[in-house]
Coordinates of C-alpha atoms in Angstrom, one line a residue:
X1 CA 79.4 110.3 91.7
X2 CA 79.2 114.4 91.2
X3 CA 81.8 114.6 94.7
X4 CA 84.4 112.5 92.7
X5 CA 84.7 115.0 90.6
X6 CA 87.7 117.0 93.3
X7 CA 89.2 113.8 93.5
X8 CA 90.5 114.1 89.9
X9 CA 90.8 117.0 88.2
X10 CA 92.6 116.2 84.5
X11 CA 90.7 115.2 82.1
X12 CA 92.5 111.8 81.5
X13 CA 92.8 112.1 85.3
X14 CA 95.5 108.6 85.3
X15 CA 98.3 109.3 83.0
X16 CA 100.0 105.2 83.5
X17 CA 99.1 102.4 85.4
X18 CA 101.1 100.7 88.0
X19 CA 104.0 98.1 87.0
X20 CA 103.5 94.6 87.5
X21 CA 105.2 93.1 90.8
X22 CA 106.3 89.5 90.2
X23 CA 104.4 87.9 92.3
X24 CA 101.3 89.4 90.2
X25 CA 103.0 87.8 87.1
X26 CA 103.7 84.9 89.4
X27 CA 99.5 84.5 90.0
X28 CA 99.0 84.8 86.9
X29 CA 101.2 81.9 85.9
X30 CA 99.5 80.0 88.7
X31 CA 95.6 80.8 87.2
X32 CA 97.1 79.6 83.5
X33 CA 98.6 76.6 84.8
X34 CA 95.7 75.6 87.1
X35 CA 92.9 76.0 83.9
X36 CA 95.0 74.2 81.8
X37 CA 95.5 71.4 84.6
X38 CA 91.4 71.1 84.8
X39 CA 91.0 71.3 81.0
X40 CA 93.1 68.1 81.2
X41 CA 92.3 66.0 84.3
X42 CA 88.4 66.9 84.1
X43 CA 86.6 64.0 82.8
X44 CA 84.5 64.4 79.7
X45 CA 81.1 66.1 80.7
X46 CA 82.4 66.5 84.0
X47 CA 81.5 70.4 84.3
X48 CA 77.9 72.1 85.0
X49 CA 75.5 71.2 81.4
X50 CA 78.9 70.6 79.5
X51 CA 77.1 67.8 77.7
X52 CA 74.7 70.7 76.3
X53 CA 77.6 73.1 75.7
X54 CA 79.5 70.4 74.1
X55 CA 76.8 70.0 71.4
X56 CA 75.8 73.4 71.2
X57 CA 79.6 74.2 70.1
X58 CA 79.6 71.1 67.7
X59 CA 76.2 72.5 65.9
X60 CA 78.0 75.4 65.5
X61 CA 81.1 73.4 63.8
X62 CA 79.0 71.6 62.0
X63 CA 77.3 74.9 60.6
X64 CA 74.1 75.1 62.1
X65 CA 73.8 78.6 63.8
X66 CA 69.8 78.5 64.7
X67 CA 68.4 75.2 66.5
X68 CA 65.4 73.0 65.0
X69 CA 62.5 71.5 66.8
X70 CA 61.2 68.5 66.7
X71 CA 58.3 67.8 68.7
X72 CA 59.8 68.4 72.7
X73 CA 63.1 68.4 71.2
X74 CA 65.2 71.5 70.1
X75 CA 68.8 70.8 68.9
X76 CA 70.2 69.6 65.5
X77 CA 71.3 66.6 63.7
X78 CA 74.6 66.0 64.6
X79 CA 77.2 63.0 64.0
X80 CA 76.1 59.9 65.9
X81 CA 80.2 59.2 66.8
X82 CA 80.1 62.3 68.6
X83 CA 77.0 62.6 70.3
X84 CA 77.9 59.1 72.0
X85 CA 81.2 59.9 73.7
X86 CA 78.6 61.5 76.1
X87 CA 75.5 59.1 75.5
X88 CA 77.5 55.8 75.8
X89 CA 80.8 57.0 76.7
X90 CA 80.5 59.4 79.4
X91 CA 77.0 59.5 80.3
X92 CA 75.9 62.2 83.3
X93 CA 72.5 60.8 84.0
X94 CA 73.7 58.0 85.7
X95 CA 72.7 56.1 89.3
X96 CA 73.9 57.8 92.5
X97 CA 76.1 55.6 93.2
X98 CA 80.5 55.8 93.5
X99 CA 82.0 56.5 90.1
X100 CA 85.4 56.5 89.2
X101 CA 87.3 57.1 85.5
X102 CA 89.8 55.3 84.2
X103 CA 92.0 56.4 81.4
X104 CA 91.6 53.2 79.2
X105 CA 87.6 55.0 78.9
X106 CA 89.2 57.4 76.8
X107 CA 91.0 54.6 74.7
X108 CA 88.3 53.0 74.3
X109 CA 86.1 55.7 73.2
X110 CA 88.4 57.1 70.7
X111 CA 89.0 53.4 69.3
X112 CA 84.3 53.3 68.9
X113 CA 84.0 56.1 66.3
X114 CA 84.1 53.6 63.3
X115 CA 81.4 51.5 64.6
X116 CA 79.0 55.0 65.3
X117 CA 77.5 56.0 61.7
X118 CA 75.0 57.9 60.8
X119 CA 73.6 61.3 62.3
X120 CA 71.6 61.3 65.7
X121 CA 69.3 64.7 66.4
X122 CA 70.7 66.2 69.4
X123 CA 68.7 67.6 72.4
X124 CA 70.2 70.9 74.1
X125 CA 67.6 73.2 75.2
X126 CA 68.9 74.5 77.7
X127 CA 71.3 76.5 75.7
X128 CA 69.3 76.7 72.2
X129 CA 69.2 80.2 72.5
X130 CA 72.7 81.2 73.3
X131 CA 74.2 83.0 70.8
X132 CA 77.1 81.7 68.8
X133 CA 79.8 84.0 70.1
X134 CA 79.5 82.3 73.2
X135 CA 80.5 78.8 71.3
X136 CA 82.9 80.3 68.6
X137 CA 86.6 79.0 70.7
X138 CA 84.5 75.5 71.4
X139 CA 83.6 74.8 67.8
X140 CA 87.2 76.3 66.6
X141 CA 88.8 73.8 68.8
X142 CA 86.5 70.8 67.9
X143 CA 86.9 71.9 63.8
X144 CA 90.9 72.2 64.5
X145 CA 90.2 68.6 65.9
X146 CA 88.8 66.8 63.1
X147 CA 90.7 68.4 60.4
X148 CA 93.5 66.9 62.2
X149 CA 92.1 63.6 62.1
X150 CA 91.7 62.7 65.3
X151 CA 88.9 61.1 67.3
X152 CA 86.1 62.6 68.6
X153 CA 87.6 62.0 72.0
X154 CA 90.2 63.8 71.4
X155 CA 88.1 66.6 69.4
X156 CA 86.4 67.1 72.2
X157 CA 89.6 67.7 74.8
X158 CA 91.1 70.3 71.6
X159 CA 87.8 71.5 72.3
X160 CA 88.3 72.6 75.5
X161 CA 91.8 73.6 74.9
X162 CA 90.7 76.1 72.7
X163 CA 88.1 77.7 74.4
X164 CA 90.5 77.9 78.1
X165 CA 93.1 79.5 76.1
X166 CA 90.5 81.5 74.4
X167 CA 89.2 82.5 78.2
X168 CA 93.1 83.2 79.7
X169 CA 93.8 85.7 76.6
X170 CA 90.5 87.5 77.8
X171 CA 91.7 87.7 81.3
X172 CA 95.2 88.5 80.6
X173 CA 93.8 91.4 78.0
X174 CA 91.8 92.6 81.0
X175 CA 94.4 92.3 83.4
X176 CA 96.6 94.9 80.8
X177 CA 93.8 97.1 80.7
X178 CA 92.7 97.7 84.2
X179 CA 94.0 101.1 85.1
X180 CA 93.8 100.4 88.5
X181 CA 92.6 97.1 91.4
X182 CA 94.5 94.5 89.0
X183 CA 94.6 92.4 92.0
X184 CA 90.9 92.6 93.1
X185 CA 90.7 90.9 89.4
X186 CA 93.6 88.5 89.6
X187 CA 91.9 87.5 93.2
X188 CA 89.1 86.8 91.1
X189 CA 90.5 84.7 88.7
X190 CA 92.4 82.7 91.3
X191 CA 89.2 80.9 92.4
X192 CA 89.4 77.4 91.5
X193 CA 85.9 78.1 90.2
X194 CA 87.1 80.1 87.7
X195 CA 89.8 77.9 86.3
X196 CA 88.0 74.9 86.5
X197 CA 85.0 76.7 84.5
X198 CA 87.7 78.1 81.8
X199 CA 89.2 74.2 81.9
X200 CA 85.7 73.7 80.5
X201 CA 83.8 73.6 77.2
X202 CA 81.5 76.0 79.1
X203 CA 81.0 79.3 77.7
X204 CA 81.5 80.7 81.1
X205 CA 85.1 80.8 79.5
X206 CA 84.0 83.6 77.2
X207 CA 81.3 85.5 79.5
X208 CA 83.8 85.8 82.2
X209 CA 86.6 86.5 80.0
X210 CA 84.1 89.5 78.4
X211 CA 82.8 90.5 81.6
X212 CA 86.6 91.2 82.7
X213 CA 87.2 93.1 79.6
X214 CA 84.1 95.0 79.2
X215 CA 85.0 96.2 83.1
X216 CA 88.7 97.1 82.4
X217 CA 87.7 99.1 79.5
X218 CA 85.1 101.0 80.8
X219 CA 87.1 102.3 83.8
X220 CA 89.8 103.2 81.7
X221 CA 87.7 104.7 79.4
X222 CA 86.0 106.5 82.3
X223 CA 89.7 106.9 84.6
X224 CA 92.1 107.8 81.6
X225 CA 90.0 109.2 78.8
X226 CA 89.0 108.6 75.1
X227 CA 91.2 107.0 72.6
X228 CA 91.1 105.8 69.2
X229 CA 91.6 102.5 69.9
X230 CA 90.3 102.5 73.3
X231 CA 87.4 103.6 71.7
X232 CA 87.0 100.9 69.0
X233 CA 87.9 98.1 71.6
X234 CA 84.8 99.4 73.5
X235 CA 82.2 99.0 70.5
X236 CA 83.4 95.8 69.5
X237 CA 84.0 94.3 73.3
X238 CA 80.5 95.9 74.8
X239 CA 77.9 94.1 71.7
X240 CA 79.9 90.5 72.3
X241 CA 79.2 91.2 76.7
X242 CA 75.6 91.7 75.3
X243 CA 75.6 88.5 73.4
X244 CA 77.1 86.7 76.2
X245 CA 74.6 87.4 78.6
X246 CA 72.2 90.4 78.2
X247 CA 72.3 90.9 82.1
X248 CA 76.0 91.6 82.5
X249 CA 75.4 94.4 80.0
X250 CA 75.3 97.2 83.1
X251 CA 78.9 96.2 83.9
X252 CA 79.9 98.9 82.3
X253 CA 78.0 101.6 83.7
X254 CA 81.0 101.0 86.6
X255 CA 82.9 103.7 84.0
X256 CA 80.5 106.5 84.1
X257 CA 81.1 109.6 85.5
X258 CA 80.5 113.2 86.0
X259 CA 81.4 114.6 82.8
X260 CA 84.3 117.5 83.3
X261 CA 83.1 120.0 80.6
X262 CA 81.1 119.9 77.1
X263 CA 84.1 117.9 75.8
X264 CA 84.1 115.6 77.9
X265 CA 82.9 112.3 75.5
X266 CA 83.7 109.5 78.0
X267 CA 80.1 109.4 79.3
X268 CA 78.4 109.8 75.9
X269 CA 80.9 106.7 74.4
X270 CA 80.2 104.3 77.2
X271 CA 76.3 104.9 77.2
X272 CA 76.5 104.9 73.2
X273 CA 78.3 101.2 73.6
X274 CA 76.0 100.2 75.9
X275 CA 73.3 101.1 73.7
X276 CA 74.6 99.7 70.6
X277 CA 75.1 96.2 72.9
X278 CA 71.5 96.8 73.8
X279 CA 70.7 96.3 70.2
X280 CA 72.6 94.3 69.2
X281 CA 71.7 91.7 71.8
X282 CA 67.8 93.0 70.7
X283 CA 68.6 92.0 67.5
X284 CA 70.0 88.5 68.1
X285 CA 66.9 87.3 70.2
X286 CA 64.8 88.4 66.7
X287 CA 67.0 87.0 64.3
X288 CA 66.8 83.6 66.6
X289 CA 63.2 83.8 66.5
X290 CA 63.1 85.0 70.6
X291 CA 61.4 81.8 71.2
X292 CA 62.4 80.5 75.0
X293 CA 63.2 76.7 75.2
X294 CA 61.3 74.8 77.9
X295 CA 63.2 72.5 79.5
X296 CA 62.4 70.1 83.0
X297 CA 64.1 70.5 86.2
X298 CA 64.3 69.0 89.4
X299 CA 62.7 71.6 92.0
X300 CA 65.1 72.3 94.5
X301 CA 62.0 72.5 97.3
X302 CA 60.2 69.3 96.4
X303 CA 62.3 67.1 94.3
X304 CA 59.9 67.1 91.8
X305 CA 60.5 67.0 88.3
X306 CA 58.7 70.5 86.8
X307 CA 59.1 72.3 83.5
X308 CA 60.4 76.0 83.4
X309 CA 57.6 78.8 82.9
X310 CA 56.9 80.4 80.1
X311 CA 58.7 84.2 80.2
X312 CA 55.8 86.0 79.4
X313 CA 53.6 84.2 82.2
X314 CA 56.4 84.1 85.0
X315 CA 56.6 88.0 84.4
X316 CA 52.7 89.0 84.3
X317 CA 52.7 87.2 88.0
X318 CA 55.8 89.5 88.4
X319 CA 54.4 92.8 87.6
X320 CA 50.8 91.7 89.0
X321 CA 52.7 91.8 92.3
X322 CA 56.0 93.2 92.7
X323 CA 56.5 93.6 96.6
X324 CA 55.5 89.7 96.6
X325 CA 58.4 89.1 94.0
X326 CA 60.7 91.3 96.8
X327 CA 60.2 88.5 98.9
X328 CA 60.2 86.0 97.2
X329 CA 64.1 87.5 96.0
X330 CA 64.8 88.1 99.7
X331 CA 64.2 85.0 100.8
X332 CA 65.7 83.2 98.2
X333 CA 69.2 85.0 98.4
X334 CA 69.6 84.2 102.3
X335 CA 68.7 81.2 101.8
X336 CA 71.2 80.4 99.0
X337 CA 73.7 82.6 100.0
X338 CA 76.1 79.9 101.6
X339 CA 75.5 78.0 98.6
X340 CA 76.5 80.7 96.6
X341 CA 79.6 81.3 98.6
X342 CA 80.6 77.8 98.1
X343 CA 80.1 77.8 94.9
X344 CA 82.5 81.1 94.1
X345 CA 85.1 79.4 95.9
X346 CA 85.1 76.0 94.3
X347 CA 82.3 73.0 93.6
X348 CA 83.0 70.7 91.2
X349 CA 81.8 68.2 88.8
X350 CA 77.9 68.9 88.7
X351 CA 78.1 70.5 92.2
X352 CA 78.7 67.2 93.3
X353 CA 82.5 67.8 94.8
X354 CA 83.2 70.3 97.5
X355 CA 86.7 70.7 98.6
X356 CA 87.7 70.2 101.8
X357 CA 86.1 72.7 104.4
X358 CA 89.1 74.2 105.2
X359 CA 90.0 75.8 101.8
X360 CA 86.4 77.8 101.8
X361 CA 88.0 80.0 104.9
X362 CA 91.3 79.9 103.0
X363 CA 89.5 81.3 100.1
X364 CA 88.0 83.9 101.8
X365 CA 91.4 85.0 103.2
X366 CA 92.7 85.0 99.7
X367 CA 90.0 87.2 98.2
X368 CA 90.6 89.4 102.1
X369 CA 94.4 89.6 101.0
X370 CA 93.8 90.8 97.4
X371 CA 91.8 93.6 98.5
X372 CA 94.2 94.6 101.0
X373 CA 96.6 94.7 98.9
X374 CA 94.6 98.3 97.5
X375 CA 93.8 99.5 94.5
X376 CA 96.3 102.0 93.5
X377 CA 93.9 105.0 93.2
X378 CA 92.2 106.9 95.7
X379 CA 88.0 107.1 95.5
X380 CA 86.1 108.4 97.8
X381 CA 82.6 106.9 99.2
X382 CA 80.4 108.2 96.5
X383 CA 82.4 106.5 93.4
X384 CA 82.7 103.2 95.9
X385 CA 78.7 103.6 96.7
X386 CA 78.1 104.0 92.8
X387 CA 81.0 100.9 91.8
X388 CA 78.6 98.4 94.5
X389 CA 75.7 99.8 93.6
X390 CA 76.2 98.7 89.9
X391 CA 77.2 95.2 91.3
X392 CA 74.2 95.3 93.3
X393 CA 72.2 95.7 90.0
X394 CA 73.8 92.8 88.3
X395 CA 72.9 90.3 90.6
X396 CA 69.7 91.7 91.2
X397 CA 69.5 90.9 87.2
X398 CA 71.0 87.7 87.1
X399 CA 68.7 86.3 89.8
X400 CA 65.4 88.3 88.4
X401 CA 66.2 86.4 85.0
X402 CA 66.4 83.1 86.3
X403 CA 63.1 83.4 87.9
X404 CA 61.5 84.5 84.8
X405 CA 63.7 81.5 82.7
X406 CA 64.5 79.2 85.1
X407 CA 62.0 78.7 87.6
X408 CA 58.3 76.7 87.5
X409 CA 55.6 79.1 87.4
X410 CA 54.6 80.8 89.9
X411 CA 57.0 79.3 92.4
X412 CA 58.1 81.0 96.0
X413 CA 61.6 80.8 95.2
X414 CA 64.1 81.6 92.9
X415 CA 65.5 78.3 91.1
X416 CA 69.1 77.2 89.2
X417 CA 71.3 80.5 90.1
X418 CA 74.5 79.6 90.4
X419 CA 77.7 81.3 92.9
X420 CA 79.8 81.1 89.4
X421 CA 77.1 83.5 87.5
X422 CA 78.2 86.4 90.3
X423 CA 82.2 86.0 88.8
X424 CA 82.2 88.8 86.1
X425 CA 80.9 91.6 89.2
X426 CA 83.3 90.0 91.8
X427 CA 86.3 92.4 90.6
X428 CA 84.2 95.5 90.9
X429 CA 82.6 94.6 94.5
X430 CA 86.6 94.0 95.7
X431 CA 87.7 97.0 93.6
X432 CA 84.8 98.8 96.0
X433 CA 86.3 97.6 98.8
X434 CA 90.0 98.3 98.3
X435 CA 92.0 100.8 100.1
X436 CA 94.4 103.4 98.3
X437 CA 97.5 102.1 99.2
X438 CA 98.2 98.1 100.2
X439 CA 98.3 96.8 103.8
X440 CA 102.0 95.5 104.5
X441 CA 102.4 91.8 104.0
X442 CA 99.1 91.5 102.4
X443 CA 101.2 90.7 99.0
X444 CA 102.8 87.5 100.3
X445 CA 99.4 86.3 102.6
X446 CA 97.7 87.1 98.7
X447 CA 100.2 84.8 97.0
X448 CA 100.7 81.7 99.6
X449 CA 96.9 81.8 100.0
X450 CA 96.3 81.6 96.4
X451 CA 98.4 78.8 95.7
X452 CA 97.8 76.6 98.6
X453 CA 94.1 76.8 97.4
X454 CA 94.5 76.2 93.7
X455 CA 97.0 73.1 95.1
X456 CA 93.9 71.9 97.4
X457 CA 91.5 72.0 94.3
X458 CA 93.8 70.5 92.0
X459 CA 94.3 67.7 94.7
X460 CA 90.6 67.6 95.1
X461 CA 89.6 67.0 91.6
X462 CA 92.2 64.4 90.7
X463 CA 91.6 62.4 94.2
X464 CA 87.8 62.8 93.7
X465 CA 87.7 61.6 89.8
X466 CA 90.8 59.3 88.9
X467 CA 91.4 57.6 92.7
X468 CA 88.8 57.4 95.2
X469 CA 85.9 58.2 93.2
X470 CA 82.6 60.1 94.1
X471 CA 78.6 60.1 93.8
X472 CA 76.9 62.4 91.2
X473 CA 74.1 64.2 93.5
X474 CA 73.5 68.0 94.7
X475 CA 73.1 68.9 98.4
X476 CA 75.4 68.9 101.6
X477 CA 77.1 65.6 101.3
X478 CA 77.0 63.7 104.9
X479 CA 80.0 63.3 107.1
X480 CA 81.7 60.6 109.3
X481 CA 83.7 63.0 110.8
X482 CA 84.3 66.9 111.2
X483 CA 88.2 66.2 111.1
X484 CA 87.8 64.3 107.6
X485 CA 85.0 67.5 106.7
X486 CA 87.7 69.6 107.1
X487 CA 90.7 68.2 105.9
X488 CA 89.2 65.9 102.6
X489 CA 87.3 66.2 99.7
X490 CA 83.9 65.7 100.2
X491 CA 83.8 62.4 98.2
X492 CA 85.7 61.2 101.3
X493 CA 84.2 62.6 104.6

């Protein structure tokens, strides 16, 4: 970073930030319209552990902030009315076999909640240990619901409604922040992953939205100086990117820099934040108890049904040998890379739906187009180096902690890492790789690349869910044909 230090020589260094071009307000439109599309045509349950997210946000509603346990069990008790629109209603455990929903479900499970009394204790390990922030637009949403007296159908769909409007503010506040490579992050958010996890009651609408921020601030923090509000925005924004996540705390190391003199605070502020999220995010796993919830999962080598390991065991085979870990992390990211790519791009339901082969090059034009259309700002190698280097370190992160959490113990692999976890350092990596000025035409490829794929994913989830139907089950889906691979949904080929 020290040979950045000719390339700007102010202490703000950027005085303004470029104007917006209408097709970047036109994107934008296009990435609000799509997540509210999915919030609505997405089936109950219908995203990645949404059943778990769903209840997680309803304890939260219902007041509960820590989980109980009850012998294997950890949740809460929870309404019996609203635990079975996904039990009975909209069950995910179901048969492989072709599924397909109709809207009279819905009908009929809003018309059932009279016949459901009583309270139920609800089963979410998985998530047990989030922290509440992560669940706050959910549970507004599903509060706002009942207190309107609707059913817990419809409670649910507020729900999600909340928390995607909750996750486009996020973006849109990030977006107005980023001093510079607004559309590495707009190329971002126009992955149909990312509206269709927003559409969601995942909190991936909140880390995302956080990650985005937390990044925006601390470049302009580190690219136009301290502020008094800036300032502020950064201790409150930095604790809640802790909370989300503790891994996606180094995001905002992306602002550090070379201080300019003794003056110079921007370094000291963005460490201090960092710090304070460090604590903060300390503090929550204490106040929670720091227990780690066991929960089963299907080895993705065997088949097998295993449980997680135990942290503290999965990281003294860790330490005990390190270079064997390497490996093991080596192997386990070439092997999952394509999966990962797909992923980024767009898989839907519980990876179950892939969109027709054709859009995953079209995506990667899209994402191609938004970095050449630069960043605004001139870096040399050194800042770019630093900028991928702290990328790098996140997803070394991400995929270290799922191996510690996530993973059997003692496995050879790396298990439940998914492409969508790697969204929050995908504006930074394309930042990175931006030139200083944009390539001409790269604009309008950006913008009829970005819309023909949100059109192709939007086509894919309503075909694959309301008309043709599909089969719940992970892997490469077989094919008839490679001109049906290419052209339909996978549900489809």
């Amino acid at each position: 970073m020290r040979n950045e230090r000719s390339r700007f020589t102010d202490a703000a260094d950027m005085l303004f930030t470029a104007p917006w071009t209408p097709i970047e307000r036109l994107l934008l439109a296009a990435v609000c319209i799509a997540t509210v599309f999915f919030c609505i045509v997405t089936p109950p349950f219908q995203a990645p552990d949404e059943n778990q997210h769903y209840m997680k946000a309803l304890a939260l509603a219902q007041g509960h902030v820590l989980t109980q346990q009850r012998g294997e069990a950890i949740g809460v008790a929870l309404p019996r009315a609203a635990l079975d629109i996904h039990a009975v209603d909209f069950p995910t455990d179901v048969p492989p076999t072709v599924r397909r929903f109709d809207r009279a479900q819905i009908a009929d499970s809003a018309s059932a909640d009279a016949g459901r009394p009583g309270m139920a204790f609800a089963d979410f390990p998985n998530v047990a240990s989030y922290a509440p922030s992560l669940y706050a637009p959910g549970a507004i949403g599903l509060m706002l619901g009942r207190a309107l007296d609707r059913s817990w159908i419809d409670a649910f769909y507020i729900g999600r409604l909340v928390n995607a409007l909750t996750g486009l503010a996020l973006l849109i506040a990030a977006l107005r922040l980023l001093p510079f490579g607004r559309n590495a992050l707009l190329a971002t958010a126009l992955l149909p992953t990312f509206a269709y996890q927003t559409g969601s009651l995942s909190p991936d609408s909140v880390i995302n939205g956080l990650g985005f921020l937390g990044l925006a601030l601390a470049l302009r923090t580190g690219f136009m100086g301290v502020a008094p509000a800036r300032s502020a925005a950064l201790l409150l924004i930095v604790p809640l990117l802790a909370l989300c996540k503790g891994v996606y705390l180094p995001i905002m190391a992306a602002g550090l820099r070379w201080p300019q003199n003794r003056r110079d605070l921007r370094t000291g502020l963005i460490l201090g934040a960092m710090a304070l999220g460090a604590i903060v995010f300390i503090g929550w796993m204490h106040y929670s108890g720091g227990s780690q919830a066991l929960y089963h999962i299907q080895s993705r080598k065997t088949g097998e049904t295993m449980m997680t390991a135990p942290l503290r065991d999965q990281l003294a085979i860790l330490l005990n040998d390190p270079v064997g870990y390497a490996r093991i992390l080596v192997s386990s990211v070439v092997e999952r890379a394509p999966v990962y790519a797909l992923q980024i791009v767009g898989r839907f339901g519980w990876n179950a739906i892939l969109l027709p082969v054709v859009a995953y090059p079209l995506g990667l034009l899209m994402l191609g187009a938004g970095v050449a259309n630069g960043s605004g700002a001139r870096f040399g190698i050194g800042q770019r180096l630093w900028w991928l280097a702290v990328a790098g370190g996140v997803a070394l992160l991400i995929e270290t902690a799922m191996y510690l959490t996530g993973t059997p113990l003692g496995a050879d692999y790396i298990q439940g890492t998914q492409g969508r976890y790697f969204l929050p350092i995908l504006p930074l990596v394309l930042i990175a790789l931006s030139p200083e000025s944009a390539v001409r035409g790269a604009q309008r490829i950006f913008a009829a690349a970005a819309i023909a794929l949100l059109l192709i994913a939007a086509a894919t989830v309503f075909d694959s869910f309301w008309v043709h139907g599909f089969i719940t089950s992970d892997g490469m889906p077989p094919y008839e044909s490679i001109a049906r691979a290419l052209l339909l949904p996978s549900p489809r080929w």
